[in-house]
Amino acid sequence: MLKKLILIATAAFALAGCAGMSGGASPGDEQAVAAAAEKLRVAMIDPTPAALNPLLADDLSYGHSGGKVDTKTTFVADLMSKASDFVTIAITDQTIKVVGNAAIVRHTLTADTLDGGKPGKVSIKILGVWQKQGGEWKLLARQAVRPPAP
């Protein structure tokens, strides 16, 4: 009986210690991720490789709501060629959860577009996965979905 009590107490102590752990996250990481996400928003409106490349992981997987999946190379190329052209981008309902060297970012993106010269509007839900690489937060994966019809 005493062994069971000791095991239960040890397990409870271990779980309590794990609950308070940040998994390697540093103070200020949430704000740093938010700043990186904001830099990406601005860079998507006025794209340059110099602005985009430091924010994107080399292994980027960028999923669009229509099913297309871009790499870092194709995502930057589409922005530069205006095949994907954002006139405005508004981000709302953003949440950020840092887990170790990764961050889960969710938000709603509303934008005016001019893709290939054709005006449009978009409102989509985004899941972004950011990863701390070399001390900098980079977008590793992104998936957009259309919100459910009201």
PDB file of C-alpha atoms in Angstrom:
ATOM      1  CA  MET A   1       0.000   0.000   0.000  1.00  0.00           C
ATOM      2  CA  LEU A   2       2.837   2.370   0.866  1.00  0.00           C
ATOM      3  CA  LYS A   3       4.491   1.641  -2.494  1.00  0.00           C
ATOM      4  CA  LYS A   4       1.252   2.574  -4.286  1.00  0.00           C
ATOM      5  CA  LEU A   5       1.013   5.861  -2.372  1.00  0.00           C
ATOM      6  CA  ILE A   6       4.629   6.691  -3.174  1.00  0.00           C
ATOM      7  CA  LEU A   7       4.076   5.888  -6.864  1.00  0.00           C
ATOM      8  CA  ILE A   8       0.904   8.021  -6.979  1.00  0.00           C
ATOM      9  CA  ALA A   9       2.634  10.914  -5.220  1.00  0.00           C
ATOM     10  CA  THR A  10       5.646  10.660  -7.547  1.00  0.00           C
ATOM     11  CA  ALA A  11       3.433  10.568 -10.640  1.00  0.00           C
ATOM     12  CA  ALA A  12       1.388  13.543  -9.413  1.00  0.00           C
ATOM     13  CA  PHE A  13       4.558  15.514  -8.702  1.00  0.00           C
ATOM     14  CA  ALA A  14       5.977  14.687 -12.143  1.00  0.00           C
ATOM     15  CA  LEU A  15       2.752  15.674 -13.901  1.00  0.00           C
ATOM     16  CA  ALA A  16       2.543  18.922 -11.961  1.00  0.00           C
ATOM     17  CA  GLY A  17       6.091  19.745 -13.002  1.00  0.00           C
ATOM     18  CA  CYS A  18       5.310  18.998 -16.662  1.00  0.00           C
ATOM     19  CA  ALA A  19       2.224  21.208 -16.601  1.00  0.00           C
ATOM     20  CA  GLY A  20       4.348  24.230 -15.791  1.00  0.00           C
ATOM     21  CA  MET A  21       6.994  23.551 -18.411  1.00  0.00           C
ATOM     22  CA  SER A  22       7.073  25.679 -21.528  1.00  0.00           C
ATOM     23  CA  GLY A  23       8.743  23.004 -23.624  1.00  0.00           C
ATOM     24  CA  GLY A  24      11.709  25.220 -24.446  1.00  0.00           C
ATOM     25  CA  ALA A  25       9.745  28.378 -25.191  1.00  0.00           C
ATOM     26  CA  SER A  26      11.473  31.572 -24.130  1.00  0.00           C
ATOM     27  CA  PRO A  27       9.829  34.624 -22.630  1.00  0.00           C
ATOM     28  CA  GLY A  28       8.798  36.901 -25.464  1.00  0.00           C
ATOM     29  CA  ASP A  29       8.434  34.111 -28.048  1.00  0.00           C
ATOM     30  CA  GLU A  30       4.713  34.755 -28.495  1.00  0.00           C
ATOM     31  CA  GLN A  31       5.392  38.424 -29.249  1.00  0.00           C
ATOM     32  CA  ALA A  32       8.240  37.477 -31.608  1.00  0.00           C
ATOM     33  CA  VAL A  33       5.931  35.105 -33.515  1.00  0.00           C
ATOM     34  CA  ALA A  34       3.269  37.826 -33.727  1.00  0.00           C
ATOM     35  CA  ALA A  35       5.893  40.247 -35.069  1.00  0.00           C
ATOM     36  CA  ALA A  36       7.055  37.716 -37.681  1.00  0.00           C
ATOM     37  CA  ALA A  37       3.448  37.049 -38.741  1.00  0.00           C
ATOM     38  CA  GLU A  38       2.882  40.793 -39.117  1.00  0.00           C
ATOM     39  CA  LYS A  39       6.058  41.137 -41.215  1.00  0.00           C
ATOM     40  CA  LEU A  40       4.756  38.357 -43.460  1.00  0.00           C
ATOM     41  CA  ARG A  41       1.368  40.100 -43.820  1.00  0.00           C
ATOM     42  CA  VAL A  42       3.103  43.311 -44.914  1.00  0.00           C
ATOM     43  CA  ALA A  43       5.517  41.453 -47.224  1.00  0.00           C
ATOM     44  CA  MET A  44       2.615  39.687 -48.964  1.00  0.00           C
ATOM     45  CA  ILE A  45       1.082  43.085 -49.849  1.00  0.00           C
ATOM     46  CA  ASP A  46       4.360  44.590 -51.079  1.00  0.00           C
ATOM     47  CA  PRO A  47       6.475  41.528 -51.865  1.00  0.00           C
ATOM     48  CA  THR A  48      10.207  41.436 -52.351  1.00  0.00           C
ATOM     49  CA  PRO A  49      12.426  38.398 -52.004  1.00  0.00           C
ATOM     50  CA  ALA A  50      14.445  40.307 -49.383  1.00  0.00           C
ATOM     51  CA  ALA A  51      11.329  40.755 -47.236  1.00  0.00           C
ATOM     52  CA  LEU A  52       9.845  37.286 -47.790  1.00  0.00           C
ATOM     53  CA  ASN A  53      12.824  34.909 -47.700  1.00  0.00           C
ATOM     54  CA  PRO A  54      13.891  35.500 -44.062  1.00  0.00           C
ATOM     55  CA  LEU A  55      10.329  34.742 -42.902  1.00  0.00           C
ATOM     56  CA  LEU A  56       9.916  31.464 -44.775  1.00  0.00           C
ATOM     57  CA  ALA A  57      11.442  28.098 -43.949  1.00  0.00           C
ATOM     58  CA  ASP A  58      13.261  26.420 -46.820  1.00  0.00           C
ATOM     59  CA  ASP A  59      10.917  23.422 -46.369  1.00  0.00           C
ATOM     60  CA  LEU A  60       7.750  25.552 -46.479  1.00  0.00           C
ATOM     61  CA  SER A  61       4.490  23.767 -47.309  1.00  0.00           C
ATOM     62  CA  TYR A  62       1.935  26.490 -48.093  1.00  0.00           C
ATOM     63  CA  GLY A  63      -1.591  25.150 -48.612  1.00  0.00           C
ATOM     64  CA  HIS A  64      -4.255  27.286 -50.261  1.00  0.00           C
ATOM     65  CA  SER A  65      -7.991  26.985 -49.604  1.00  0.00           C
ATOM     66  CA  GLY A  66      -8.513  25.751 -53.171  1.00  0.00           C
ATOM     67  CA  GLY A  67      -6.159  22.806 -52.684  1.00  0.00           C
ATOM     68  CA  LYS A  68      -2.976  24.110 -54.329  1.00  0.00           C
ATOM     69  CA  VAL A  69       0.171  23.548 -52.274  1.00  0.00           C
ATOM     70  CA  ASP A  70       3.183  25.813 -52.750  1.00  0.00           C
ATOM     71  CA  THR A  71       6.814  25.469 -51.775  1.00  0.00           C
ATOM     72  CA  LYS A  72       8.869  28.442 -50.677  1.00  0.00           C
ATOM     73  CA  THR A  73      10.072  28.897 -54.253  1.00  0.00           C
ATOM     74  CA  THR A  74       6.617  28.786 -55.875  1.00  0.00           C
ATOM     75  CA  PHE A  75       4.986  30.911 -53.160  1.00  0.00           C
ATOM     76  CA  VAL A  76       7.548  33.706 -53.591  1.00  0.00           C
ATOM     77  CA  ALA A  77       7.433  33.393 -57.406  1.00  0.00           C
ATOM     78  CA  ASP A  78       3.613  33.734 -57.464  1.00  0.00           C
ATOM     79  CA  LEU A  79       3.765  36.862 -55.305  1.00  0.00           C
ATOM     80  CA  MET A  80       6.542  38.392 -57.386  1.00  0.00           C
ATOM     81  CA  SER A  81       4.798  37.683 -60.716  1.00  0.00           C
ATOM     82  CA  LYS A  82       1.456  38.991 -59.356  1.00  0.00           C
ATOM     83  CA  ALA A  83      -0.205  35.636 -60.062  1.00  0.00           C
ATOM     84  CA  SER A  84      -1.061  35.983 -56.376  1.00  0.00           C
ATOM     85  CA  ASP A  85      -1.517  39.700 -55.677  1.00  0.00           C
ATOM     86  CA  PHE A  86      -2.777  41.016 -52.350  1.00  0.00           C
ATOM     87  CA  VAL A  87      -3.945  44.644 -52.370  1.00  0.00           C
ATOM     88  CA  THR A  88      -4.988  44.564 -48.697  1.00  0.00           C
ATOM     89  CA  ILE A  89      -4.805  41.939 -45.959  1.00  0.00           C
ATOM     90  CA  ALA A  90      -6.568  42.195 -42.610  1.00  0.00           C
ATOM     91  CA  ILE A  91      -5.882  39.646 -39.874  1.00  0.00           C
ATOM     92  CA  THR A  92      -8.463  39.087 -37.124  1.00  0.00           C
ATOM     93  CA  ASP A  93      -9.093  36.607 -34.316  1.00  0.00           C
ATOM     94  CA  GLN A  94      -5.418  35.664 -34.121  1.00  0.00           C
ATOM     95  CA  THR A  95      -4.256  33.175 -31.498  1.00  0.00           C
ATOM     96  CA  ILE A  96      -0.683  32.060 -30.912  1.00  0.00           C
ATOM     97  CA  LYS A  97       0.468  29.034 -28.911  1.00  0.00           C
ATOM     98  CA  VAL A  98       4.199  28.481 -28.552  1.00  0.00           C
ATOM     99  CA  VAL A  99       5.259  24.888 -27.936  1.00  0.00           C
ATOM    100  CA  GLY A 100       9.012  24.501 -27.671  1.00  0.00           C
ATOM    101  CA  ASN A 101      10.563  25.726 -30.911  1.00  0.00           C
ATOM    102  CA  ALA A 102       7.233  25.700 -32.758  1.00  0.00           C
ATOM    103  CA  ALA A 103       4.229  27.988 -32.708  1.00  0.00           C
ATOM    104  CA  ILE A 104       0.670  27.344 -33.794  1.00  0.00           C
ATOM    105  CA  VAL A 105      -0.929  30.480 -35.214  1.00  0.00           C
ATOM    106  CA  ARG A 106      -4.597  30.645 -36.173  1.00  0.00           C
ATOM    107  CA  HIS A 107      -6.424  33.626 -37.616  1.00  0.00           C
ATOM    108  CA  THR A 108      -8.960  34.846 -40.131  1.00  0.00           C
ATOM    109  CA  LEU A 109      -7.515  36.511 -43.216  1.00  0.00           C
ATOM    110  CA  THR A 110      -9.680  38.943 -45.168  1.00  0.00           C
ATOM    111  CA  ALA A 111      -8.156  40.452 -48.295  1.00  0.00           C
ATOM    112  CA  ASP A 112      -8.718  42.339 -51.490  1.00  0.00           C
ATOM    113  CA  THR A 113      -6.841  40.649 -54.313  1.00  0.00           C
ATOM    114  CA  LEU A 114      -5.852  41.399 -57.871  1.00  0.00           C
ATOM    115  CA  ASP A 115      -4.639  37.927 -58.887  1.00  0.00           C
ATOM    116  CA  GLY A 116      -3.497  38.057 -62.499  1.00  0.00           C
ATOM    117  CA  GLY A 117      -5.111  41.501 -62.760  1.00  0.00           C
ATOM    118  CA  LYS A 118      -8.572  40.208 -61.768  1.00  0.00           C
ATOM    119  CA  PRO A 119     -10.107  41.923 -58.686  1.00  0.00           C
ATOM    120  CA  GLY A 120     -11.383  39.655 -55.930  1.00  0.00           C
ATOM    121  CA  LYS A 121     -12.100  39.316 -52.244  1.00  0.00           C
ATOM    122  CA  VAL A 122     -11.148  36.483 -49.949  1.00  0.00           C
ATOM    123  CA  SER A 123     -12.049  35.550 -46.384  1.00  0.00           C
ATOM    124  CA  ILE A 124     -10.384  32.385 -45.114  1.00  0.00           C
ATOM    125  CA  LYS A 125      -9.282  30.695 -41.908  1.00  0.00           C
ATOM    126  CA  ILE A 126      -5.561  30.072 -41.599  1.00  0.00           C
ATOM    127  CA  LEU A 127      -3.498  27.617 -39.592  1.00  0.00           C
ATOM    128  CA  GLY A 128       0.180  28.523 -39.611  1.00  0.00           C
ATOM    129  CA  VAL A 129       3.017  26.554 -38.061  1.00  0.00           C
ATOM    130  CA  TRP A 130       6.079  28.651 -37.307  1.00  0.00           C
ATOM    131  CA  GLN A 131       9.409  27.187 -36.256  1.00  0.00           C
ATOM    132  CA  LYS A 132      12.339  28.858 -34.527  1.00  0.00           C
ATOM    133  CA  GLN A 133      15.327  28.318 -36.817  1.00  0.00           C
ATOM    134  CA  GLY A 134      18.662  29.906 -36.004  1.00  0.00           C
ATOM    135  CA  GLY A 135      16.975  32.134 -33.443  1.00  0.00           C
ATOM    136  CA  GLU A 136      14.411  33.466 -35.951  1.00  0.00           C
ATOM    137  CA  TRP A 137      10.751  32.477 -36.385  1.00  0.00           C
ATOM    138  CA  LYS A 138      10.010  31.125 -39.875  1.00  0.00           C
ATOM    139  CA  LEU A 139       6.768  29.926 -41.435  1.00  0.00           C
ATOM    140  CA  LEU A 140       7.152  26.168 -41.893  1.00  0.00           C
ATOM    141  CA  ALA A 141       3.606  25.198 -42.847  1.00  0.00           C
ATOM    142  CA  ARG A 142       0.366  26.973 -43.613  1.00  0.00           C
ATOM    143  CA  GLN A 143      -3.087  25.709 -44.485  1.00  0.00           C
ATOM    144  CA  ALA A 144      -6.072  27.817 -45.453  1.00  0.00           C
ATOM    145  CA  VAL A 145      -9.691  26.699 -45.387  1.00  0.00           C
ATOM    146  CA  ARG A 146     -12.874  28.414 -46.374  1.00  0.00           C
ATOM    147  CA  PRO A 147     -15.110  29.074 -43.368  1.00  0.00           C
ATOM    148  CA  PRO A 148     -18.336  27.092 -43.212  1.00  0.00           C
ATOM    149  CA  ALA A 149     -21.324  28.717 -44.886  1.00  0.00           C
ATOM    150  CA  PRO A 150     -23.568  30.565 -42.422  1.00  0.00           C
TER     151      PRO A 150
END
